[in-house]
């Protein structure tokens, strides 16, 4: 029911401008739907990478629009991570592991540095923040230009517990709360149960409880539990979701909590 693909989120601006957040295996299905919807017209968009861990890049070689001439994608990474991002994206299409080389893709694939921590382009305001994840990773906040009340915050990999402080350049929890504050939708790492988390401190991921507490503190409207533990069954995930609802009720919170599922759509 929830699906097993790795991280990929599609965002559409009011004018239809396409933004893709991460290129995990979910980008394969996205590619299919983009091709079907385009009816032969060129496809272009911005792809923002939170980081270059495998589960966030491994779908790109299976992204059909990248194989079609006339399409254009701008691949954005943090300046500190961009070189390694480009190297890793090229290496995952090296001849030993993949039959088509990166340079043989027919679409124009353009690597670009993120312009600082806040910029506006293509009718969208975008902000980025370093988060608490081994090796470094980014979170993003996007809204239609001038409509900050319609923000979506995307923090796929982040350790909210104090052990996350040990990540390089880790922001404080308060800084993260301010970054996400008032968002309409917060998509946040919720990988572990409390017990599982105790065995994975320092791995750069959060528990359900920490994600819900964070969403309440940041006063967001909807929390999307994200980056599910790969072994979690649908039943177990539904059980954890129910516990999250119970927790919100106990705190007298107003946040709506849902668990990310394949193809889920949310209006802003
Ligand atoms: Zn990661
Ligand atoms: Zn990840």
Coordinates of C-alpha atoms and ligand atoms in Angstrom, one line a residue:
X1 CA 0.0 0.0 0.0
X2 CA 2.7 2.5 1.0
X3 CA 5.2 1.3 -1.7
X4 CA 8.9 0.6 -1.5
X5 CA 10.5 3.1 -3.8
X6 CA 13.2 5.4 -2.5
X7 CA 13.1 9.2 -2.2
X8 CA 11.6 11.2 -5.0
X9 CA 9.0 14.0 -4.7
X10 CA 7.5 16.1 -7.5
X11 CA 6.5 19.7 -6.8
X12 CA 4.6 21.8 -9.3
X13 CA 4.6 25.6 -9.3
X14 CA 1.4 27.6 -10.0
X15 CA 2.5 27.9 -13.6
X16 CA 3.3 24.2 -13.9
X17 CA 7.1 24.6 -13.4
X18 CA 8.5 21.2 -12.4
X19 CA 10.8 20.7 -9.4
X20 CA 12.0 17.2 -8.5
X21 CA 13.3 16.6 -5.0
X22 CA 15.9 13.8 -5.1
X23 CA 16.2 11.0 -7.7
X24 CA 15.7 7.8 -5.7
X25 CA 13.9 4.9 -7.4
X26 CA 10.6 6.7 -7.3
X27 CA 11.9 8.9 -10.2
X28 CA 11.3 6.0 -12.6
X29 CA 7.5 6.2 -12.2
X30 CA 7.7 10.0 -12.3
X31 CA 9.5 9.7 -15.6
X32 CA 6.8 7.5 -17.0
X33 CA 4.0 9.9 -16.0
X34 CA 6.0 13.0 -17.3
X35 CA 6.4 11.3 -20.7
X36 CA 2.7 10.4 -20.8
X37 CA 1.6 13.9 -19.8
X38 CA 4.0 15.7 -22.2
X39 CA 2.5 14.2 -25.3
X40 CA 5.8 14.7 -27.1
X41 CA 6.4 18.3 -25.9
X42 CA 9.8 19.0 -24.4
X43 CA 10.1 18.4 -20.6
X44 CA 12.3 20.6 -18.4
X45 CA 12.7 21.0 -14.7
X46 CA 15.0 21.5 -11.7
X47 CA 16.2 18.6 -9.7
X48 CA 17.3 19.4 -6.2
X49 CA 19.5 16.9 -4.4
X50 CA 19.4 16.7 -0.6
X51 CA 22.6 14.6 -0.7
X52 CA 24.3 11.9 -2.8
X53 CA 23.5 8.8 -0.7
X54 CA 22.5 5.9 -2.9
X55 CA 18.8 5.9 -2.0
X56 CA 18.5 9.5 -3.3
X57 CA 20.2 9.1 -6.6
X58 CA 19.9 5.6 -7.8
X59 CA 16.7 6.1 -9.9
X60 CA 18.3 8.6 -12.3
X61 CA 19.6 6.0 -14.8
X62 CA 16.0 4.8 -15.1
X63 CA 14.5 8.3 -15.7
X64 CA 13.1 8.0 -19.2
X65 CA 12.9 11.8 -19.9
X66 CA 16.8 11.9 -19.5
X67 CA 17.1 9.7 -22.6
X68 CA 15.0 12.0 -24.8
X69 CA 16.5 14.8 -26.9
X70 CA 15.0 18.2 -26.4
X71 CA 14.5 17.7 -22.7
X72 CA 16.5 19.8 -20.2
X73 CA 17.2 19.2 -16.5
X74 CA 19.1 21.4 -14.1
X75 CA 20.7 19.2 -11.4
X76 CA 21.3 21.3 -8.2
X77 CA 23.5 20.4 -5.3
X78 CA 25.1 22.3 -2.4
X79 CA 28.5 23.8 -3.5
X80 CA 30.3 21.6 -0.9
X81 CA 28.5 18.4 -2.3
X82 CA 28.2 19.3 -6.0
X83 CA 31.6 17.9 -7.2
X84 CA 30.9 14.6 -5.4
X85 CA 27.3 14.6 -6.6
X86 CA 28.4 14.9 -10.2
X87 CA 31.1 12.3 -9.8
X88 CA 28.7 9.9 -8.1
X89 CA 26.0 10.4 -10.7
X90 CA 28.5 9.8 -13.5
X91 CA 30.0 6.8 -11.8
X92 CA 26.7 5.1 -11.3
X93 CA 26.4 5.0 -15.1
X94 CA 30.0 3.8 -15.7
X95 CA 30.2 0.9 -18.2
X96 CA 30.9 -1.7 -15.5
X97 CA 27.5 -1.2 -13.8
X98 CA 25.3 0.4 -16.5
X99 CA 25.1 0.1 -20.3
X100 CA 24.5 3.8 -21.1
X101 CA 27.1 6.4 -20.1
X102 CA 25.9 9.7 -18.5
X103 CA 27.3 11.7 -21.4
X104 CA 25.2 9.5 -23.8
X105 CA 21.9 10.8 -22.3
X106 CA 20.1 12.7 -25.0
X107 CA 18.5 15.3 -22.7
X108 CA 20.6 18.3 -21.6
X109 CA 21.7 17.5 -18.1
X110 CA 23.2 20.6 -16.5
X111 CA 24.9 20.6 -13.1
X112 CA 24.4 23.8 -11.1
X113 CA 25.4 25.1 -7.7
X114 CA 22.7 26.1 -5.4
X115 CA 22.8 29.9 -5.1
X116 CA 23.3 30.2 -1.4
X117 CA 20.6 29.5 1.1
X118 CA 17.7 31.5 -0.3
X119 CA 16.8 32.4 -3.9
X120 CA 13.8 32.9 -6.2
X121 CA 13.5 31.4 -9.6
X122 CA 10.8 30.3 -12.0
X123 CA 8.0 31.7 -9.7
X124 CA 9.2 29.9 -6.6
X125 CA 11.0 31.0 -3.5
X126 CA 13.4 28.3 -2.3
X127 CA 15.4 28.0 0.9
X128 CA 18.0 25.4 1.8
X129 CA 19.4 24.4 5.2
X130 CA 22.1 21.9 6.2
X131 CA 20.6 19.2 8.3
X132 CA 21.8 16.5 10.7
X133 CA 23.0 13.5 8.6
X134 CA 26.4 11.8 8.3
X135 CA 28.4 13.3 5.5
X136 CA 26.0 16.3 5.3
X137 CA 22.6 16.7 3.7
X138 CA 20.2 19.5 2.9
X139 CA 16.6 20.3 3.6
X140 CA 14.5 22.5 1.3
X141 CA 11.6 24.9 1.8
X142 CA 9.7 25.9 -1.3
X143 CA 6.7 28.2 -1.9
X144 CA 5.2 30.0 -4.8
X145 CA 6.9 33.5 -4.9
X146 CA 5.4 35.8 -2.3
X147 CA 3.2 33.1 -0.8
X148 CA 5.2 31.9 2.2
X149 CA 2.0 30.6 3.7
X150 CA 1.9 27.9 1.0
X151 CA 5.3 26.3 1.9
X152 CA 6.4 22.8 1.6
X153 CA 9.4 21.7 3.7
X154 CA 11.3 18.7 2.6
X155 CA 13.8 17.1 5.1
X156 CA 14.1 13.5 4.0
X157 CA 17.1 12.5 6.1
X158 CA 17.6 14.2 9.5
X159 CA 18.4 13.1 13.0
X160 CA 16.3 15.2 15.4
X161 CA 17.6 13.6 18.6
X162 CA 20.6 15.2 20.2
X163 CA 22.9 12.6 18.7
X164 CA 22.2 14.4 15.4
X165 CA 24.3 17.3 16.8
X166 CA 27.4 15.3 15.9
X167 CA 26.8 15.6 12.2
X168 CA 29.2 18.1 10.5
X169 CA 27.9 21.7 10.7
X170 CA 24.7 20.4 12.4
X171 CA 22.1 23.1 13.0
X172 CA 20.4 23.2 16.4
X173 CA 16.9 21.8 16.7
X174 CA 15.7 25.4 17.2
X175 CA 17.2 26.4 13.9
X176 CA 15.4 23.5 12.2
X177 CA 12.1 24.4 13.9
X178 CA 12.4 28.0 12.7
X179 CA 13.2 26.7 9.1
X180 CA 10.1 24.6 9.1
X181 CA 7.9 26.9 11.0
X182 CA 4.3 27.4 9.7
X183 CA 4.8 25.2 6.7
X184 CA 1.6 23.9 5.1
X185 CA 3.3 20.5 4.5
X186 CA 6.4 19.1 6.2
X187 CA 7.9 16.0 4.7
X188 CA 10.2 14.6 7.3
X189 CA 12.3 11.6 8.1
X190 CA 10.5 9.1 10.4
X191 CA 12.4 5.9 9.9
X192 CA 12.5 4.3 13.3
X193 CA 10.4 3.3 16.3
X194 CA 11.8 4.5 19.6
X195 CA 13.4 1.1 20.3
X196 CA 14.9 0.9 16.8
X197 CA 16.3 4.3 17.2
X198 CA 18.2 3.4 20.3
X199 CA 20.2 0.9 18.1
X200 CA 20.8 3.5 15.4
X201 CA 21.9 6.7 17.2
X202 CA 24.2 8.7 15.0
X203 CA 22.9 7.1 11.8
X204 CA 21.2 10.4 10.8
X205 CA 17.5 9.4 11.0
X206 CA 14.6 10.2 13.3
X207 CA 12.0 8.3 15.2
X208 CA 8.3 8.7 14.7
X209 CA 8.0 10.4 18.1
X210 CA 10.7 12.9 17.3
X211 CA 9.2 13.8 13.9
X212 CA 5.8 14.4 15.5
X213 CA 7.2 16.5 18.3
X214 CA 9.2 18.5 15.7
X215 CA 6.0 19.1 13.6
X216 CA 4.1 20.2 16.7
X217 CA 6.9 22.6 17.7
X218 CA 7.1 24.0 14.1
X219 CA 3.3 24.5 14.0
X220 CA 3.0 22.9 10.6
X221 CA -0.4 22.0 9.1
X222 CA 0.4 18.5 7.8
X223 CA 3.3 16.2 8.6
X224 CA 4.2 13.5 6.0
X225 CA 6.1 10.6 7.7
X226 CA 8.8 9.9 5.2
X227 CA 11.9 7.6 4.5
X228 CA 10.1 4.5 5.8
X229 CA 12.3 1.7 7.2
X230 CA 12.6 -0.7 4.3
X231 CA 11.5 -3.7 6.3
X232 CA 8.4 -2.1 7.7
X233 CA 5.2 -3.8 6.5
X234 CA 2.1 -1.9 5.6
X235 CA 0.4 -3.1 8.7
X236 CA 3.3 -2.1 11.0
X237 CA 3.4 1.3 9.4
X238 CA -0.3 1.8 9.8
X239 CA 0.2 0.9 13.5
X240 CA 2.9 3.5 13.9
X241 CA 0.7 6.1 12.1
X242 CA -2.1 5.4 14.6
X243 CA 0.4 5.9 17.5
X244 CA 1.4 9.3 16.0
X245 CA -2.3 10.3 15.8
X246 CA -2.7 9.3 19.5
X247 CA 0.4 11.4 20.4
X248 CA -0.9 14.5 18.6
X249 CA -4.3 14.1 20.5
X250 CA -2.5 13.7 23.8
X251 CA -0.5 16.9 23.1
X252 CA -3.7 18.7 22.0
X253 CA -1.8 19.4 18.8
X254 CA -3.5 20.3 15.5
X255 CA -1.0 18.8 13.1
X256 CA -2.5 16.3 10.6
X257 CA -0.2 13.3 10.3
X258 CA -0.1 11.0 7.2
X259 CA 2.4 8.4 6.0
X260 CA 4.0 9.0 2.6
X261 CA 2.7 6.5 0.0
X262 CA 3.4 5.9 -3.7
X263 CA 1.7 8.6 -5.8
X264 CA 0.3 10.5 -2.9
X265 CA -0.8 14.1 -3.9
X266 CA -1.2 17.1 -1.6
X267 CA -2.5 20.5 -2.6
X268 CA -0.9 23.6 -1.3
Ligands
LIG1 ZN1 21.3 9.6 3.6
LIG2 ZN1 18.2 8.4 2.7

